[in-house]
Amino acid sequence: MDAATLQNRIYRGYGKAATRLGLSNTVSRPTSAGDPLANVIGTLPCTFNAEDWKYVKPNKYGRPTWYGLFDATTTQAGDYLVGPQGTFFIAAQQLHLSVLCVECNRSIALLRQPAPSASTGAQPYGGVCISDSEPGLGTLDPSGALVKGWPCSILIGGRTEKGGTLPMSTKDAGWQILLPKSVPLVLRASDVLLDDLGRRYVVEAAELSDLGWRCNGKEVHP
């Protein structure tokens, strides 16, 4: 038996187990920047465990990763699974290993600062202008959000701001933001992310790995 045949049998075995343990989920494969869940390619019974195949350990604070149990012969990394347990994206389907999924607790739009002027000499001040034409998200004037409505994981993590010497001053906490590799652009430092709660983050660093995008961000206040 070769590796491909063995992998196929493993995934089909997952599918048989999921028919007993799982609930129906829609499978979406992003094809546009504006609505990543619009392209539904099917439904699957799915269940997720907190990286524990005995199903005895609950998930804990600050852990967005889960093992997915479903027939993964028709899915791929970057797909979204939406069902009663929540919204997940598939981070990796590695050979003979568990399917790694990331639970999404927020959805975001991405804004990008205009490129700096190439002119020389004195220049007027420039920057991002965010309007309130869309509650909770906003738009970048005039080009608008580059991507919009992308479910992702945003949890406290990364670098926390130093300083804050006044009695009631607070430090801006760092946030770790995870997105699938199917996002149709290259994320970069200084990108602005707006979530569905109206919070705004500036990307300080962005890394694309085989598991998708991992960003360190800082919450900013208008």
PDB file of C-alpha atoms in Angstrom:
ATOM      1  CA  MET A   1       0.000   0.000   0.000  1.00  0.00           C
ATOM      2  CA  ASP A   2       1.437   3.379  -0.990  1.00  0.00           C
ATOM      3  CA  ALA A   3       1.267   6.617   1.032  1.00  0.00           C
ATOM      4  CA  ALA A   4      -1.570   8.155  -1.011  1.00  0.00           C
ATOM      5  CA  THR A   5      -3.797   5.101  -0.600  1.00  0.00           C
ATOM      6  CA  LEU A   6      -3.094   4.957   3.120  1.00  0.00           C
ATOM      7  CA  GLN A   7      -3.907   8.664   3.493  1.00  0.00           C
ATOM      8  CA  ASN A   8      -7.183   8.213   1.642  1.00  0.00           C
ATOM      9  CA  ARG A   9      -8.183   5.386   3.951  1.00  0.00           C
ATOM     10  CA  ILE A  10      -7.289   7.396   7.047  1.00  0.00           C
ATOM     11  CA  TYR A  11      -9.485  10.295   5.926  1.00  0.00           C
ATOM     12  CA  ARG A  12     -12.372   8.013   5.021  1.00  0.00           C
ATOM     13  CA  GLY A  13     -12.062   6.416   8.446  1.00  0.00           C
ATOM     14  CA  TYR A  14     -12.316   9.887   9.973  1.00  0.00           C
ATOM     15  CA  GLY A  15     -15.475  10.381   7.939  1.00  0.00           C
ATOM     16  CA  LYS A  16     -17.073   7.192   9.232  1.00  0.00           C
ATOM     17  CA  ALA A  17     -16.311   8.181  12.820  1.00  0.00           C
ATOM     18  CA  ALA A  18     -17.699  11.680  12.225  1.00  0.00           C
ATOM     19  CA  THR A  19     -21.051  10.260  11.089  1.00  0.00           C
ATOM     20  CA  ARG A  20     -21.399   8.907  14.636  1.00  0.00           C
ATOM     21  CA  LEU A  21     -19.813  11.723  16.617  1.00  0.00           C
ATOM     22  CA  GLY A  22     -20.182  14.836  14.483  1.00  0.00           C
ATOM     23  CA  LEU A  23     -22.712  17.427  13.413  1.00  0.00           C
ATOM     24  CA  SER A  24     -23.374  18.789   9.937  1.00  0.00           C
ATOM     25  CA  ASN A  25     -21.036  21.592   8.798  1.00  0.00           C
ATOM     26  CA  THR A  26     -20.952  23.589   5.580  1.00  0.00           C
ATOM     27  CA  VAL A  27     -17.611  23.624   3.779  1.00  0.00           C
ATOM     28  CA  SER A  28     -16.634  26.903   2.110  1.00  0.00           C
ATOM     29  CA  ARG A  29     -13.646  27.472  -0.161  1.00  0.00           C
ATOM     30  CA  PRO A  30     -12.775  31.184  -0.485  1.00  0.00           C
ATOM     31  CA  THR A  31     -12.724  32.477  -4.047  1.00  0.00           C
ATOM     32  CA  SER A  32     -13.059  36.221  -3.458  1.00  0.00           C
ATOM     33  CA  ALA A  33     -11.691  38.848  -1.115  1.00  0.00           C
ATOM     34  CA  GLY A  34     -15.114  40.150  -0.161  1.00  0.00           C
ATOM     35  CA  ASP A  35     -17.067  37.122   1.051  1.00  0.00           C
ATOM     36  CA  PRO A  36     -14.936  34.055   1.845  1.00  0.00           C
ATOM     37  CA  LEU A  37     -17.883  31.936   2.993  1.00  0.00           C
ATOM     38  CA  ALA A  38     -20.001  32.469  -0.133  1.00  0.00           C
ATOM     39  CA  ASN A  39     -18.531  29.577  -2.144  1.00  0.00           C
ATOM     40  CA  VAL A  40     -20.053  26.563  -0.385  1.00  0.00           C
ATOM     41  CA  ILE A  41     -18.677  23.331  -1.862  1.00  0.00           C
ATOM     42  CA  GLY A  42     -20.642  20.894   0.279  1.00  0.00           C
ATOM     43  CA  THR A  43     -21.564  19.691   3.750  1.00  0.00           C
ATOM     44  CA  LEU A  44     -19.793  17.221   6.033  1.00  0.00           C
ATOM     45  CA  PRO A  45     -20.406  15.703   9.443  1.00  0.00           C
ATOM     46  CA  CYS A  46     -17.593  17.126  11.589  1.00  0.00           C
ATOM     47  CA  THR A  47     -16.467  17.116  15.156  1.00  0.00           C
ATOM     48  CA  PHE A  48     -13.511  18.830  16.798  1.00  0.00           C
ATOM     49  CA  ASN A  49     -11.441  17.924  19.848  1.00  0.00           C
ATOM     50  CA  ALA A  50      -8.966  19.932  21.899  1.00  0.00           C
ATOM     51  CA  GLU A  51      -6.009  18.019  20.416  1.00  0.00           C
ATOM     52  CA  ASP A  52      -7.136  14.995  22.424  1.00  0.00           C
ATOM     53  CA  TRP A  53      -8.372  11.932  20.557  1.00  0.00           C
ATOM     54  CA  LYS A  54      -9.833  10.473  23.759  1.00  0.00           C
ATOM     55  CA  TYR A  55     -12.365  13.336  23.870  1.00  0.00           C
ATOM     56  CA  VAL A  56     -11.951  13.853  27.611  1.00  0.00           C
ATOM     57  CA  LYS A  57     -10.146  17.232  27.757  1.00  0.00           C
ATOM     58  CA  PRO A  58     -11.951  20.541  27.182  1.00  0.00           C
ATOM     59  CA  ASN A  59     -10.252  23.373  25.377  1.00  0.00           C
ATOM     60  CA  LYS A  60      -8.638  26.108  27.473  1.00  0.00           C
ATOM     61  CA  TYR A  61      -8.087  29.850  27.303  1.00  0.00           C
ATOM     62  CA  GLY A  62      -5.749  31.053  24.600  1.00  0.00           C
ATOM     63  CA  ARG A  63      -5.754  27.850  22.529  1.00  0.00           C
ATOM     64  CA  PRO A  64      -7.348  28.331  19.092  1.00  0.00           C
ATOM     65  CA  THR A  65      -6.152  25.031  17.571  1.00  0.00           C
ATOM     66  CA  TRP A  66      -8.262  21.882  17.378  1.00  0.00           C
ATOM     67  CA  TYR A  67      -8.060  18.498  15.681  1.00  0.00           C
ATOM     68  CA  GLY A  68     -10.809  18.047  13.111  1.00  0.00           C
ATOM     69  CA  LEU A  69     -12.555  14.719  12.621  1.00  0.00           C
ATOM     70  CA  PHE A  70     -14.228  14.539   9.206  1.00  0.00           C
ATOM     71  CA  ASP A  71     -13.721  13.024   5.761  1.00  0.00           C
ATOM     72  CA  ALA A  72     -10.899  15.232   4.504  1.00  0.00           C
ATOM     73  CA  THR A  73     -10.654  13.672   1.047  1.00  0.00           C
ATOM     74  CA  THR A  74     -12.594  16.603  -0.426  1.00  0.00           C
ATOM     75  CA  THR A  75     -11.177  19.437   1.707  1.00  0.00           C
ATOM     76  CA  GLN A  76      -7.886  21.320   1.725  1.00  0.00           C
ATOM     77  CA  ALA A  77      -5.962  23.764   3.862  1.00  0.00           C
ATOM     78  CA  GLY A  78      -7.629  27.187   3.741  1.00  0.00           C
ATOM     79  CA  ASP A  79     -11.208  25.862   3.638  1.00  0.00           C
ATOM     80  CA  TYR A  80     -13.738  26.994   6.253  1.00  0.00           C
ATOM     81  CA  LEU A  81     -16.036  24.696   8.239  1.00  0.00           C
ATOM     82  CA  VAL A  82     -19.155  26.307   9.713  1.00  0.00           C
ATOM     83  CA  GLY A  83     -21.488  24.436  12.039  1.00  0.00           C
ATOM     84  CA  PRO A  84     -22.997  24.240  15.528  1.00  0.00           C
ATOM     85  CA  GLN A  85     -19.566  24.059  17.169  1.00  0.00           C
ATOM     86  CA  GLY A  86     -18.501  27.325  15.558  1.00  0.00           C
ATOM     87  CA  THR A  87     -16.462  28.469  12.577  1.00  0.00           C
ATOM     88  CA  PHE A  88     -13.083  26.889  11.861  1.00  0.00           C
ATOM     89  CA  PHE A  89     -10.541  27.098   9.095  1.00  0.00           C
ATOM     90  CA  ILE A  90      -8.335  24.187   8.112  1.00  0.00           C
ATOM     91  CA  ALA A  91      -4.744  25.136   8.872  1.00  0.00           C
ATOM     92  CA  ALA A  92      -3.074  21.938   7.632  1.00  0.00           C
ATOM     93  CA  GLN A  93      -3.773  18.490   6.235  1.00  0.00           C
ATOM     94  CA  GLN A  94      -0.338  16.924   6.712  1.00  0.00           C
ATOM     95  CA  LEU A  95       0.428  13.427   5.493  1.00  0.00           C
ATOM     96  CA  HIS A  96      -0.853  10.741   7.896  1.00  0.00           C
ATOM     97  CA  LEU A  97      -1.331  13.306  10.679  1.00  0.00           C
ATOM     98  CA  SER A  98      -4.371  14.802  12.371  1.00  0.00           C
ATOM     99  CA  VAL A  99      -6.190  17.576  10.502  1.00  0.00           C
ATOM    100  CA  LEU A 100      -5.277  20.827  12.269  1.00  0.00           C
ATOM    101  CA  CYS A 101      -8.058  23.419  12.484  1.00  0.00           C
ATOM    102  CA  VAL A 102      -8.232  26.918  13.974  1.00  0.00           C
ATOM    103  CA  GLU A 103     -11.356  28.164  15.740  1.00  0.00           C
ATOM    104  CA  CYS A 104     -12.462  31.621  14.579  1.00  0.00           C
ATOM    105  CA  ASN A 105     -13.805  33.976  17.229  1.00  0.00           C
ATOM    106  CA  ARG A 106     -13.862  37.182  15.144  1.00  0.00           C
ATOM    107  CA  SER A 107     -14.192  38.348  11.542  1.00  0.00           C
ATOM    108  CA  ILE A 108     -12.096  41.126  10.079  1.00  0.00           C
ATOM    109  CA  ALA A 109     -11.719  43.584   7.254  1.00  0.00           C
ATOM    110  CA  LEU A 110      -8.263  44.673   6.148  1.00  0.00           C
ATOM    111  CA  LEU A 111      -7.271  48.210   5.257  1.00  0.00           C
ATOM    112  CA  ARG A 112      -3.931  49.297   3.842  1.00  0.00           C
ATOM    113  CA  GLN A 113      -2.224  52.622   4.120  1.00  0.00           C
ATOM    114  CA  PRO A 114      -1.585  54.361   0.801  1.00  0.00           C
ATOM    115  CA  ALA A 115       1.920  54.015  -0.591  1.00  0.00           C
ATOM    116  CA  PRO A 116       4.177  56.945   0.330  1.00  0.00           C
ATOM    117  CA  SER A 117       4.658  59.644  -2.247  1.00  0.00           C
ATOM    118  CA  ALA A 118       7.713  59.304  -4.475  1.00  0.00           C
ATOM    119  CA  SER A 119       7.982  63.081  -4.801  1.00  0.00           C
ATOM    120  CA  THR A 120      10.801  65.012  -3.207  1.00  0.00           C
ATOM    121  CA  GLY A 121      10.649  68.084  -1.033  1.00  0.00           C
ATOM    122  CA  ALA A 122       7.995  69.142   1.453  1.00  0.00           C
ATOM    123  CA  GLN A 123       4.931  66.852   1.400  1.00  0.00           C
ATOM    124  CA  PRO A 124       1.510  67.179   3.062  1.00  0.00           C
ATOM    125  CA  TYR A 125       0.633  64.860   5.921  1.00  0.00           C
ATOM    126  CA  GLY A 126      -0.954  61.589   4.807  1.00  0.00           C
ATOM    127  CA  GLY A 127      -2.397  58.518   6.488  1.00  0.00           C
ATOM    128  CA  VAL A 128      -5.342  56.152   6.832  1.00  0.00           C
ATOM    129  CA  CYS A 129      -8.797  57.703   6.970  1.00  0.00           C
ATOM    130  CA  ILE A 130     -11.421  55.385   8.456  1.00  0.00           C
ATOM    131  CA  SER A 131     -15.049  56.394   8.181  1.00  0.00           C
ATOM    132  CA  ASP A 132     -18.070  55.069  10.052  1.00  0.00           C
ATOM    133  CA  SER A 133     -20.185  54.351   6.990  1.00  0.00           C
ATOM    134  CA  GLU A 134     -20.286  50.685   7.972  1.00  0.00           C
ATOM    135  CA  PRO A 135     -20.863  50.095  11.706  1.00  0.00           C
ATOM    136  CA  GLY A 136     -18.206  47.938  13.318  1.00  0.00           C
ATOM    137  CA  LEU A 137     -15.934  47.845  10.294  1.00  0.00           C
ATOM    138  CA  GLY A 138     -15.476  51.160   8.559  1.00  0.00           C
ATOM    139  CA  THR A 139     -13.938  51.717   5.151  1.00  0.00           C
ATOM    140  CA  LEU A 140     -10.680  53.018   3.848  1.00  0.00           C
ATOM    141  CA  ASP A 141     -11.290  56.230   1.994  1.00  0.00           C
ATOM    142  CA  PRO A 142     -11.349  56.104  -0.959  1.00  0.00           C
ATOM    143  CA  SER A 143     -10.304  52.565  -1.942  1.00  0.00           C
ATOM    144  CA  GLY A 144     -12.198  50.599   0.713  1.00  0.00           C
ATOM    145  CA  ALA A 145     -11.258  47.398   2.477  1.00  0.00           C
ATOM    146  CA  LEU A 146      -8.989  45.036   0.536  1.00  0.00           C
ATOM    147  CA  VAL A 147     -10.517  41.980   2.177  1.00  0.00           C
ATOM    148  CA  LYS A 148     -13.735  41.870   4.150  1.00  0.00           C
ATOM    149  CA  GLY A 149     -15.673  39.442   6.344  1.00  0.00           C
ATOM    150  CA  TRP A 150     -12.834  36.964   6.922  1.00  0.00           C
ATOM    151  CA  PRO A 151     -13.313  34.763  10.015  1.00  0.00           C
ATOM    152  CA  CYS A 152     -10.105  34.530  12.026  1.00  0.00           C
ATOM    153  CA  SER A 153      -8.702  33.947  15.473  1.00  0.00           C
ATOM    154  CA  ILE A 154      -7.774  37.015  17.537  1.00  0.00           C
ATOM    155  CA  LEU A 155      -6.453  36.237  21.017  1.00  0.00           C
ATOM    156  CA  ILE A 156      -4.251  38.079  23.490  1.00  0.00           C
ATOM    157  CA  GLY A 157      -0.600  37.393  22.761  1.00  0.00           C
ATOM    158  CA  GLY A 158       2.464  38.878  21.155  1.00  0.00           C
ATOM    159  CA  ARG A 159       4.271  41.970  22.352  1.00  0.00           C
ATOM    160  CA  THR A 160       2.799  44.270  24.996  1.00  0.00           C
ATOM    161  CA  GLU A 161       3.566  47.971  24.855  1.00  0.00           C
ATOM    162  CA  LYS A 162       6.206  49.191  27.275  1.00  0.00           C
ATOM    163  CA  GLY A 163       5.839  52.337  29.351  1.00  0.00           C
ATOM    164  CA  GLY A 164       2.765  53.757  31.004  1.00  0.00           C
ATOM    165  CA  THR A 165       3.870  55.713  34.039  1.00  0.00           C
ATOM    166  CA  LEU A 166       0.730  57.690  34.888  1.00  0.00           C
ATOM    167  CA  PRO A 167      -1.420  56.281  37.732  1.00  0.00           C
ATOM    168  CA  MET A 168      -4.368  55.372  35.468  1.00  0.00           C
ATOM    169  CA  SER A 169      -2.449  54.735  32.261  1.00  0.00           C
ATOM    170  CA  THR A 170      -2.706  51.348  30.547  1.00  0.00           C
ATOM    171  CA  LYS A 171      -0.429  49.554  28.149  1.00  0.00           C
ATOM    172  CA  ASP A 172      -1.647  48.411  24.730  1.00  0.00           C
ATOM    173  CA  ALA A 173      -1.710  44.621  24.855  1.00  0.00           C
ATOM    174  CA  GLY A 174      -0.349  42.523  22.047  1.00  0.00           C
ATOM    175  CA  TRP A 175      -2.657  40.274  20.026  1.00  0.00           C
ATOM    176  CA  GLN A 176      -2.000  37.165  17.952  1.00  0.00           C
ATOM    177  CA  ILE A 177      -4.097  36.995  14.788  1.00  0.00           C
ATOM    178  CA  LEU A 178      -4.411  33.798  12.744  1.00  0.00           C
ATOM    179  CA  LEU A 179      -5.805  33.680   9.197  1.00  0.00           C
ATOM    180  CA  PRO A 180      -5.853  30.900   6.584  1.00  0.00           C
ATOM    181  CA  LYS A 181      -3.412  30.714   3.704  1.00  0.00           C
ATOM    182  CA  SER A 182      -6.372  31.277   1.344  1.00  0.00           C
ATOM    183  CA  VAL A 183      -6.394  35.035   2.084  1.00  0.00           C
ATOM    184  CA  PRO A 184      -5.860  36.483  -1.431  1.00  0.00           C
ATOM    185  CA  LEU A 185      -3.112  38.972  -0.630  1.00  0.00           C
ATOM    186  CA  VAL A 186       0.174  39.271   1.226  1.00  0.00           C
ATOM    187  CA  LEU A 187      -0.290  40.710   4.710  1.00  0.00           C
ATOM    188  CA  ARG A 188       2.356  43.158   5.807  1.00  0.00           C
ATOM    189  CA  ALA A 189       3.355  45.384   8.692  1.00  0.00           C
ATOM    190  CA  SER A 190       1.227  48.536   9.113  1.00  0.00           C
ATOM    191  CA  ASP A 191      -1.928  46.906   7.681  1.00  0.00           C
ATOM    192  CA  VAL A 192      -5.037  47.848   9.691  1.00  0.00           C
ATOM    193  CA  LEU A 193      -7.503  45.143  10.733  1.00  0.00           C
ATOM    194  CA  LEU A 194     -11.042  46.017  11.843  1.00  0.00           C
ATOM    195  CA  ASP A 195     -13.043  43.329  13.620  1.00  0.00           C
ATOM    196  CA  ASP A 196     -16.779  42.815  14.037  1.00  0.00           C
ATOM    197  CA  LEU A 197     -16.672  44.356  17.530  1.00  0.00           C
ATOM    198  CA  GLY A 198     -15.368  47.623  16.111  1.00  0.00           C
ATOM    199  CA  ARG A 199     -11.842  47.135  17.467  1.00  0.00           C
ATOM    200  CA  ARG A 200      -8.883  48.206  15.340  1.00  0.00           C
ATOM    201  CA  TYR A 201      -5.477  46.571  15.159  1.00  0.00           C
ATOM    202  CA  VAL A 202      -2.248  47.514  13.438  1.00  0.00           C
ATOM    203  CA  VAL A 203      -0.197  44.583  12.171  1.00  0.00           C
ATOM    204  CA  GLU A 204       3.324  44.792  13.562  1.00  0.00           C
ATOM    205  CA  ALA A 205       4.625  41.611  11.891  1.00  0.00           C
ATOM    206  CA  ALA A 206       3.097  38.995   9.587  1.00  0.00           C
ATOM    207  CA  GLU A 207       4.390  35.511   8.840  1.00  0.00           C
ATOM    208  CA  LEU A 208       3.104  33.120   6.181  1.00  0.00           C
ATOM    209  CA  SER A 209       3.849  29.516   7.102  1.00  0.00           C
ATOM    210  CA  ASP A 210       2.464  26.208   5.897  1.00  0.00           C
ATOM    211  CA  LEU A 211      -0.281  26.676   8.527  1.00  0.00           C
ATOM    212  CA  GLY A 212      -1.423  30.053   7.203  1.00  0.00           C
ATOM    213  CA  TRP A 213      -0.909  33.635   8.348  1.00  0.00           C
ATOM    214  CA  ARG A 214       0.282  34.447  11.869  1.00  0.00           C
ATOM    215  CA  CYS A 215       0.334  38.136  12.768  1.00  0.00           C
ATOM    216  CA  ASN A 216       1.361  40.103  15.815  1.00  0.00           C
ATOM    217  CA  GLY A 217      -0.929  43.098  16.203  1.00  0.00           C
ATOM    218  CA  LYS A 218      -1.526  46.032  18.507  1.00  0.00           C
ATOM    219  CA  GLU A 219      -4.971  47.414  19.250  1.00  0.00           C
ATOM    220  CA  VAL A 220      -5.282  51.090  18.385  1.00  0.00           C
ATOM    221  CA  HIS A 221      -7.964  53.541  19.443  1.00  0.00           C
ATOM    222  CA  PRO A 222      -9.495  56.208  17.158  1.00  0.00           C
TER     223      PRO A 222
END
